[in-house]
């Protein structure tokens, strides 16, 4: 067998070998090429570690301790309770009522946001440039409005004494925030108002990426607008719809500002509580910081499960031909 001969770059190459051994060693998983992406990600990982990992660690730690105002002030020593806070939380009937209200409210917000956002996205594709620009600017203005400001404006609009909505609808001094369902409906309207622009812009971008020939073929076949959306557009937008749905679930499940501002801390006798406001009341209004932390951990686990479902669906969409 002939001896190996040097290659053009001075690297010894064996017969039939398609790549120099030295090049394989430097670009392998353990070489410099494998470490380069992590070097670029290192600053972001350090920041995320400080902003996310440490607070989550403290949240979980406090949820296993007896940590009330007495421990904060130093009057009593901090003691380890194990799963005692979680046992007390899961045995509290109010927690399950608030959890159910949170799930139903978040689901209603997500469905309404998707319906409004998708409808306006389709509308953007059918209007002229000037109305489209006006609608985009108005939507982005609603999206950019801080939650506190938007909630305050909506409370004024539906105020029983000075609000223009009751006057236009002829409702007199009807109080939207007095009843449980009317208060939830008012908050839902505000949440949809500040959330639909994200869905609208994202879905509109997805529609514009669909080849015009596909929509034209559906129109020539006599399909109505609704049938075209249901049978052609929506299936092609499935990855985008999955993304906006999961993100809307995460956002609406942890709504705090709108509920707290518009219902004055959770409504009369806590009838409009959601998990975020419930955790705030337990931690800061009742000084039961460990119990509030336990609620936060439960919310974190629920949202983590939703995120994992999100990633699995995205991976499945990527694997489909």
mmCIF file of C-alpha atoms in Angstrom:
data_model
loop_
_atom_site.group_PDB
_atom_site.id
_atom_site.type_symbol
_atom_site.label_atom_id
_atom_site.label_comp_id
_atom_site.label_asym_id
_atom_site.label_seq_id
_atom_site.Cartn_x
_atom_site.Cartn_y
_atom_site.Cartn_z
ATOM 1 C CA UNK A 1 0.000 0.000 0.000
ATOM 2 C CA UNK A 2 1.493 3.402 -0.928
ATOM 3 C CA UNK A 3 2.421 5.737 1.895
ATOM 4 C CA UNK A 4 0.287 8.827 2.496
ATOM 5 C CA UNK A 5 1.466 11.857 0.569
ATOM 6 C CA UNK A 6 1.219 15.489 1.682
ATOM 7 C CA UNK A 7 -1.669 17.525 0.363
ATOM 8 C CA UNK A 8 -1.574 20.934 -1.226
ATOM 9 C CA UNK A 9 -1.813 22.727 2.120
ATOM 10 C CA UNK A 10 0.758 20.562 3.845
ATOM 11 C CA UNK A 11 -1.851 18.385 5.558
ATOM 12 C CA UNK A 12 -1.378 14.669 5.279
ATOM 13 C CA UNK A 13 -4.387 13.148 3.541
ATOM 14 C CA UNK A 14 -5.040 9.443 3.285
ATOM 15 C CA UNK A 15 -6.309 7.967 0.066
ATOM 16 C CA UNK A 16 -10.095 8.123 -0.181
ATOM 17 C CA UNK A 17 -10.383 10.576 2.676
ATOM 18 C CA UNK A 18 -12.633 13.480 1.749
ATOM 19 C CA UNK A 19 -11.493 15.902 4.502
ATOM 20 C CA UNK A 20 -8.169 16.584 6.195
ATOM 21 C CA UNK A 21 -7.914 15.103 9.658
ATOM 22 C CA UNK A 22 -6.638 18.370 11.112
ATOM 23 C CA UNK A 23 -9.681 20.220 9.785
ATOM 24 C CA UNK A 24 -11.975 17.620 11.298
ATOM 25 C CA UNK A 25 -10.306 18.024 14.662
ATOM 26 C CA UNK A 26 -10.661 21.819 14.724
ATOM 27 C CA UNK A 27 -14.295 21.927 13.607
ATOM 28 C CA UNK A 28 -15.607 18.997 15.626
ATOM 29 C CA UNK A 29 -17.973 19.291 18.583
ATOM 30 C CA UNK A 30 -15.069 19.637 20.998
ATOM 31 C CA UNK A 31 -13.084 22.060 18.852
ATOM 32 C CA UNK A 32 -13.105 25.811 18.649
ATOM 33 C CA UNK A 33 -15.960 25.758 16.132
ATOM 34 C CA UNK A 34 -18.247 24.074 18.672
ATOM 35 C CA UNK A 35 -17.485 26.654 21.344
ATOM 36 C CA UNK A 36 -17.960 29.718 19.170
ATOM 37 C CA UNK A 37 -21.804 29.911 19.386
ATOM 38 C CA UNK A 38 -21.643 29.643 23.173
ATOM 39 C CA UNK A 39 -19.119 32.491 23.302
ATOM 40 C CA UNK A 40 -21.568 34.711 21.439
ATOM 41 C CA UNK A 41 -24.440 33.618 23.689
ATOM 42 C CA UNK A 42 -22.487 34.011 26.932
ATOM 43 C CA UNK A 43 -23.382 37.709 27.613
ATOM 44 C CA UNK A 44 -27.098 37.050 27.053
ATOM 45 C CA UNK A 45 -26.959 33.926 29.221
ATOM 46 C CA UNK A 46 -25.324 35.885 32.036
ATOM 47 C CA UNK A 47 -28.026 38.577 31.872
ATOM 48 C CA UNK A 48 -30.819 35.997 31.742
ATOM 49 C CA UNK A 49 -29.262 34.152 34.646
ATOM 50 C CA UNK A 50 -29.328 37.281 36.766
ATOM 51 C CA UNK A 51 -32.803 38.398 35.705
ATOM 52 C CA UNK A 52 -34.576 35.037 35.590
ATOM 53 C CA UNK A 53 -32.725 32.181 37.264
ATOM 54 C CA UNK A 54 -31.979 33.886 40.583
ATOM 55 C CA UNK A 55 -35.509 35.350 41.068
ATOM 56 C CA UNK A 56 -37.061 31.978 40.208
ATOM 57 C CA UNK A 57 -34.725 30.323 42.713
ATOM 58 C CA UNK A 58 -35.753 32.816 45.412
ATOM 59 C CA UNK A 59 -39.422 32.350 44.543
ATOM 60 C CA UNK A 60 -39.154 28.592 44.912
ATOM 61 C CA UNK A 61 -37.118 28.873 48.109
ATOM 62 C CA UNK A 62 -39.585 31.211 49.834
ATOM 63 C CA UNK A 63 -42.480 28.919 48.850
ATOM 64 C CA UNK A 64 -40.956 26.202 51.084
ATOM 65 C CA UNK A 65 -40.446 28.500 54.086
ATOM 66 C CA UNK A 66 -42.590 30.061 56.774
ATOM 67 C CA UNK A 67 -42.094 33.638 55.611
ATOM 68 C CA UNK A 68 -44.520 36.281 56.846
ATOM 69 C CA UNK A 69 -44.194 39.820 58.144
ATOM 70 C CA UNK A 70 -42.838 38.441 61.428
ATOM 71 C CA UNK A 71 -39.892 36.829 59.620
ATOM 72 C CA UNK A 72 -39.334 39.874 57.414
ATOM 73 C CA UNK A 73 -39.100 42.202 60.417
ATOM 74 C CA UNK A 74 -36.854 39.771 62.285
ATOM 75 C CA UNK A 75 -39.314 39.138 65.105
ATOM 76 C CA UNK A 76 -39.379 35.388 64.457
ATOM 77 C CA UNK A 77 -36.875 33.045 62.828
ATOM 78 C CA UNK A 78 -37.528 31.646 59.383
ATOM 79 C CA UNK A 79 -38.530 27.985 59.454
ATOM 80 C CA UNK A 80 -38.708 25.319 56.768
ATOM 81 C CA UNK A 81 -42.244 24.114 55.980
ATOM 82 C CA UNK A 82 -41.570 21.815 53.054
ATOM 83 C CA UNK A 83 -44.754 21.372 51.039
ATOM 84 C CA UNK A 84 -46.893 22.863 53.811
ATOM 85 C CA UNK A 85 -47.618 26.040 51.846
ATOM 86 C CA UNK A 86 -48.694 24.016 48.825
ATOM 87 C CA UNK A 87 -50.882 21.802 51.004
ATOM 88 C CA UNK A 88 -52.577 24.861 52.478
ATOM 89 C CA UNK A 89 -52.972 26.357 49.020
ATOM 90 C CA UNK A 90 -54.487 23.268 47.407
ATOM 91 C CA UNK A 91 -56.847 22.762 50.329
ATOM 92 C CA UNK A 92 -58.188 26.320 49.984
ATOM 93 C CA UNK A 93 -61.420 26.373 48.006
ATOM 94 C CA UNK A 94 -60.871 29.983 46.941
ATOM 95 C CA UNK A 95 -57.674 29.001 45.122
ATOM 96 C CA UNK A 96 -59.530 26.548 42.896
ATOM 97 C CA UNK A 97 -62.267 29.107 42.213
ATOM 98 C CA UNK A 98 -59.670 31.690 41.222
ATOM 99 C CA UNK A 99 -57.809 29.134 39.078
ATOM 100 C CA UNK A 100 -61.015 28.220 37.240
ATOM 101 C CA UNK A 101 -61.886 31.896 36.730
ATOM 102 C CA UNK A 102 -58.369 32.544 35.425
ATOM 103 C CA UNK A 103 -58.524 29.684 32.917
ATOM 104 C CA UNK A 104 -61.989 30.663 31.638
ATOM 105 C CA UNK A 105 -61.106 34.356 31.454
ATOM 106 C CA UNK A 106 -57.800 33.676 29.664
ATOM 107 C CA UNK A 107 -59.517 31.335 27.186
ATOM 108 C CA UNK A 108 -62.170 33.953 26.393
ATOM 109 C CA UNK A 109 -59.500 36.631 25.926
ATOM 110 C CA UNK A 110 -57.456 34.399 23.621
ATOM 111 C CA UNK A 111 -60.432 33.426 21.448
ATOM 112 C CA UNK A 112 -61.648 37.028 21.178
ATOM 113 C CA UNK A 113 -58.150 38.326 20.423
ATOM 114 C CA UNK A 114 -57.579 35.741 17.703
ATOM 115 C CA UNK A 115 -60.996 36.417 16.137
ATOM 116 C CA UNK A 116 -60.516 40.196 16.047
ATOM 117 C CA UNK A 117 -56.866 40.012 14.987
ATOM 118 C CA UNK A 118 -57.465 37.508 12.166
ATOM 119 C CA UNK A 119 -60.545 39.373 10.886
ATOM 120 C CA UNK A 120 -58.659 42.667 10.734
ATOM 121 C CA UNK A 121 -55.661 40.965 9.124
ATOM 122 C CA UNK A 122 -57.913 39.745 6.323
ATOM 123 C CA UNK A 123 -59.444 43.216 6.098
ATOM 124 C CA UNK A 124 -55.976 44.726 5.644
ATOM 125 C CA UNK A 125 -55.475 42.613 2.548
ATOM 126 C CA UNK A 126 -58.697 43.931 0.967
ATOM 127 C CA UNK A 127 -58.517 47.696 1.545
ATOM 128 C CA UNK A 128 -56.497 50.353 -0.221
ATOM 129 C CA UNK A 129 -53.174 51.695 0.964
ATOM 130 C CA UNK A 130 -54.453 54.747 2.864
ATOM 131 C CA UNK A 131 -57.132 52.957 4.952
ATOM 132 C CA UNK A 132 -54.638 50.144 5.571
ATOM 133 C CA UNK A 133 -52.053 52.615 6.854
ATOM 134 C CA UNK A 134 -54.625 54.307 9.107
ATOM 135 C CA UNK A 135 -55.739 50.977 10.568
ATOM 136 C CA UNK A 136 -52.142 49.881 11.137
ATOM 137 C CA UNK A 137 -51.249 53.127 12.917
ATOM 138 C CA UNK A 138 -54.366 52.970 15.094
ATOM 139 C CA UNK A 139 -53.664 49.352 16.021
ATOM 140 C CA UNK A 140 -50.014 49.995 16.805
ATOM 141 C CA UNK A 141 -51.063 52.972 18.948
ATOM 142 C CA UNK A 142 -53.314 50.672 21.005
ATOM 143 C CA UNK A 143 -50.490 48.131 21.256
ATOM 144 C CA UNK A 144 -47.982 50.726 22.439
ATOM 145 C CA UNK A 145 -50.281 52.187 25.112
ATOM 146 C CA UNK A 146 -49.155 51.243 28.642
ATOM 147 C CA UNK A 147 -51.518 48.882 30.422
ATOM 148 C CA UNK A 148 -52.169 51.304 33.283
ATOM 149 C CA UNK A 149 -53.016 54.137 30.902
ATOM 150 C CA UNK A 150 -55.272 51.979 28.742
ATOM 151 C CA UNK A 151 -57.084 50.557 31.764
ATOM 152 C CA UNK A 152 -57.671 54.020 33.218
ATOM 153 C CA UNK A 153 -59.062 55.303 29.918
ATOM 154 C CA UNK A 154 -61.424 52.322 29.607
ATOM 155 C CA UNK A 155 -62.673 52.826 33.172
ATOM 156 C CA UNK A 156 -63.464 56.451 32.311
ATOM 157 C CA UNK A 157 -65.230 55.479 29.070
ATOM 158 C CA UNK A 158 -67.527 53.105 30.969
ATOM 159 C CA UNK A 159 -67.920 55.274 34.065
ATOM 160 C CA UNK A 160 -71.570 55.264 35.261
ATOM 161 C CA UNK A 161 -71.579 59.025 35.899
ATOM 162 C CA UNK A 162 -69.307 60.637 33.301
ATOM 163 C CA UNK A 163 -68.558 57.896 30.757
ATOM 164 C CA UNK A 164 -69.800 58.411 27.181
ATOM 165 C CA UNK A 165 -70.548 54.705 26.587
ATOM 166 C CA UNK A 166 -73.477 54.537 29.030
ATOM 167 C CA UNK A 167 -74.867 57.737 27.566
ATOM 168 C CA UNK A 168 -74.652 56.417 24.006
ATOM 169 C CA UNK A 169 -76.195 53.076 24.959
ATOM 170 C CA UNK A 170 -78.852 54.641 27.182
ATOM 171 C CA UNK A 171 -77.790 52.630 30.243
ATOM 172 C CA UNK A 172 -78.035 55.490 32.713
ATOM 173 C CA UNK A 173 -75.937 54.964 35.832
ATOM 174 C CA UNK A 174 -75.265 51.272 35.174
ATOM 175 C CA UNK A 175 -71.967 50.246 36.842
ATOM 176 C CA UNK A 176 -69.928 47.839 34.733
ATOM 177 C CA UNK A 177 -67.548 47.014 37.566
ATOM 178 C CA UNK A 178 -70.241 46.151 40.125
ATOM 179 C CA UNK A 179 -71.318 42.820 38.689
ATOM 180 C CA UNK A 180 -68.875 39.966 38.336
ATOM 181 C CA UNK A 181 -69.548 39.090 34.711
ATOM 182 C CA UNK A 182 -69.900 42.665 33.499
ATOM 183 C CA UNK A 183 -66.581 43.536 35.148
ATOM 184 C CA UNK A 184 -64.868 40.559 33.529
ATOM 185 C CA UNK A 185 -66.431 41.558 30.185
ATOM 186 C CA UNK A 186 -65.106 45.105 30.545
ATOM 187 C CA UNK A 187 -61.601 43.864 31.329
ATOM 188 C CA UNK A 188 -61.827 41.415 28.416
ATOM 189 C CA UNK A 189 -62.598 44.268 26.023
ATOM 190 C CA UNK A 190 -59.557 46.188 27.220
ATOM 191 C CA UNK A 191 -57.295 43.140 27.002
ATOM 192 C CA UNK A 192 -58.456 42.420 23.454
ATOM 193 C CA UNK A 193 -58.015 46.089 22.511
ATOM 194 C CA UNK A 194 -54.366 46.093 23.563
ATOM 195 C CA UNK A 195 -53.593 42.555 22.335
ATOM 196 C CA UNK A 196 -55.180 42.185 18.884
ATOM 197 C CA UNK A 197 -52.536 44.323 17.064
ATOM 198 C CA UNK A 198 -49.895 41.629 17.596
ATOM 199 C CA UNK A 199 -52.164 38.978 16.096
ATOM 200 C CA UNK A 200 -53.261 41.286 13.285
ATOM 201 C CA UNK A 201 -49.761 42.263 12.181
ATOM 202 C CA UNK A 202 -48.395 38.712 12.459
ATOM 203 C CA UNK A 203 -51.262 37.081 10.571
ATOM 204 C CA UNK A 204 -51.240 39.848 7.955
ATOM 205 C CA UNK A 205 -47.553 39.180 7.297
ATOM 206 C CA UNK A 206 -48.328 35.477 6.956
ATOM 207 C CA UNK A 207 -51.171 36.130 4.498
ATOM 208 C CA UNK A 208 -48.948 38.335 2.344
ATOM 209 C CA UNK A 209 -46.435 35.472 2.169
ATOM 210 C CA UNK A 210 -49.025 33.115 0.643
ATOM 211 C CA UNK A 211 -48.623 32.865 -3.150
ATOM 212 C CA UNK A 212 -51.397 34.905 -4.830
ATOM 213 C CA UNK A 213 -52.009 32.061 -7.266
ATOM 214 C CA UNK A 214 -53.339 29.880 -4.458
ATOM 215 C CA UNK A 215 -55.954 32.414 -3.349
ATOM 216 C CA UNK A 216 -56.825 33.201 -6.949
ATOM 217 C CA UNK A 217 -57.409 29.519 -7.682
ATOM 218 C CA UNK A 218 -59.768 29.260 -4.695
ATOM 219 C CA UNK A 219 -61.661 32.331 -5.934
ATOM 220 C CA UNK A 220 -61.974 30.878 -9.443
ATOM 221 C CA UNK A 221 -63.359 27.673 -7.946
ATOM 222 C CA UNK A 222 -66.177 29.714 -6.443
ATOM 223 C CA UNK A 223 -65.072 29.547 -2.803
ATOM 224 C CA UNK A 224 -66.477 32.242 -0.528
ATOM 225 C CA UNK A 225 -64.266 34.405 1.666
ATOM 226 C CA UNK A 226 -65.043 32.257 4.702
ATOM 227 C CA UNK A 227 -64.448 29.006 2.813
ATOM 228 C CA UNK A 228 -61.164 30.368 1.432
ATOM 229 C CA UNK A 229 -60.020 31.272 4.928
ATOM 230 C CA UNK A 230 -61.099 27.966 6.465
ATOM 231 C CA UNK A 231 -59.859 25.629 3.733
ATOM 232 C CA UNK A 232 -56.885 27.470 2.224
ATOM 233 C CA UNK A 233 -55.553 30.381 4.264
ATOM 234 C CA UNK A 234 -55.846 29.000 7.804
ATOM 235 C CA UNK A 235 -54.102 25.661 7.032
ATOM 236 C CA UNK A 236 -51.212 27.505 5.389
ATOM 237 C CA UNK A 237 -50.994 29.863 8.376
ATOM 238 C CA UNK A 238 -51.051 27.044 10.930
ATOM 239 C CA UNK A 239 -47.481 27.597 12.253
ATOM 240 C CA UNK A 240 -48.149 31.321 12.694
ATOM 241 C CA UNK A 241 -51.518 30.696 14.338
ATOM 242 C CA UNK A 242 -49.869 28.260 16.754
ATOM 243 C CA UNK A 243 -47.303 30.894 17.745
ATOM 244 C CA UNK A 244 -49.808 33.718 18.309
ATOM 245 C CA UNK A 245 -52.178 31.384 20.172
ATOM 246 C CA UNK A 246 -49.579 30.128 22.629
ATOM 247 C CA UNK A 247 -48.180 33.599 23.219
ATOM 248 C CA UNK A 248 -51.684 34.968 23.766
ATOM 249 C CA UNK A 249 -52.351 32.189 26.277
ATOM 250 C CA UNK A 250 -49.203 33.108 28.203
ATOM 251 C CA UNK A 251 -49.998 36.834 28.175
ATOM 252 C CA UNK A 252 -53.671 36.520 29.083
ATOM 253 C CA UNK A 253 -53.124 33.884 31.765
ATOM 254 C CA UNK A 254 -50.937 36.266 33.757
ATOM 255 C CA UNK A 255 -53.034 39.410 33.374
ATOM 256 C CA UNK A 256 -52.571 41.657 36.390
ATOM 257 C CA UNK A 257 -52.673 45.368 35.624
ATOM 258 C CA UNK A 258 -56.043 45.449 33.869
ATOM 259 C CA UNK A 259 -57.800 43.453 36.592
ATOM 260 C CA UNK A 260 -56.156 45.382 39.420
ATOM 261 C CA UNK A 261 -56.846 48.841 37.971
ATOM 262 C CA UNK A 262 -60.285 48.314 36.468
ATOM 263 C CA UNK A 263 -61.818 46.283 39.322
ATOM 264 C CA UNK A 264 -60.002 48.104 42.128
ATOM 265 C CA UNK A 265 -57.886 45.175 43.238
ATOM 266 C CA UNK A 266 -60.083 42.213 42.286
ATOM 267 C CA UNK A 267 -63.676 43.398 42.484
ATOM 268 C CA UNK A 268 -66.204 43.391 45.286
ATOM 269 C CA UNK A 269 -65.365 40.621 47.788
ATOM 270 C CA UNK A 270 -62.735 39.310 45.377
ATOM 271 C CA UNK A 271 -65.286 38.291 42.738
ATOM 272 C CA UNK A 272 -62.922 39.232 39.870
ATOM 273 C CA UNK A 273 -59.709 37.728 41.172
ATOM 274 C CA UNK A 274 -57.276 36.002 38.838
ATOM 275 C CA UNK A 275 -54.151 34.135 39.925
ATOM 276 C CA UNK A 276 -51.756 37.045 39.547
ATOM 277 C CA UNK A 277 -53.933 39.394 41.619
ATOM 278 C CA UNK A 278 -54.638 36.583 44.096
ATOM 279 C CA UNK A 279 -50.904 36.039 44.597
ATOM 280 C CA UNK A 280 -50.400 39.774 45.079
ATOM 281 C CA UNK A 281 -53.121 39.935 47.716
ATOM 282 C CA UNK A 282 -51.743 36.952 49.607
ATOM 283 C CA UNK A 283 -48.150 38.190 49.504
ATOM 284 C CA UNK A 284 -48.535 41.919 50.098
ATOM 285 C CA UNK A 285 -52.051 42.582 51.414
ATOM 286 C CA UNK A 286 -51.968 39.649 53.870
ATOM 287 C CA UNK A 287 -48.149 39.545 54.310
ATOM 288 C CA UNK A 288 -48.160 35.801 53.569
ATOM 289 C CA UNK A 289 -45.145 35.955 51.308
ATOM 290 C CA UNK A 290 -44.536 32.220 51.300
ATOM 291 C CA UNK A 291 -48.119 31.505 50.213
ATOM 292 C CA UNK A 292 -47.917 34.147 47.509
ATOM 293 C CA UNK A 293 -44.668 32.576 46.311
ATOM 294 C CA UNK A 294 -46.351 29.166 46.155
ATOM 295 C CA UNK A 295 -49.048 30.644 43.906
ATOM 296 C CA UNK A 296 -46.299 32.111 41.736
ATOM 297 C CA UNK A 297 -44.607 28.713 41.440
ATOM 298 C CA UNK A 298 -47.902 27.091 40.422
ATOM 299 C CA UNK A 299 -48.378 29.747 37.737
ATOM 300 C CA UNK A 300 -44.802 29.231 36.568
ATOM 301 C CA UNK A 301 -45.326 25.488 36.199
ATOM 302 C CA UNK A 302 -48.573 25.979 34.285
ATOM 303 C CA UNK A 303 -46.975 28.470 31.882
ATOM 304 C CA UNK A 304 -43.921 26.227 31.541
ATOM 305 C CA UNK A 305 -46.191 23.385 30.470
ATOM 306 C CA UNK A 306 -47.842 25.681 27.920
ATOM 307 C CA UNK A 307 -44.412 26.723 26.626
ATOM 308 C CA UNK A 308 -43.301 23.114 26.254
ATOM 309 C CA UNK A 309 -46.465 22.374 24.295
ATOM 310 C CA UNK A 310 -45.659 25.425 22.180
ATOM 311 C CA UNK A 311 -42.147 24.165 21.411
ATOM 312 C CA UNK A 312 -43.394 20.655 20.675
ATOM 313 C CA UNK A 313 -45.976 21.965 18.231
ATOM 314 C CA UNK A 314 -43.371 24.114 16.524
ATOM 315 C CA UNK A 315 -41.022 21.150 16.202
ATOM 316 C CA UNK A 316 -43.819 19.016 14.819
ATOM 317 C CA UNK A 317 -44.654 21.693 12.274
ATOM 318 C CA UNK A 318 -40.985 21.784 11.255
ATOM 319 C CA UNK A 319 -40.918 18.024 10.743
ATOM 320 C CA UNK A 320 -43.956 17.965 8.479
ATOM 321 C CA UNK A 321 -43.116 17.919 4.765
#
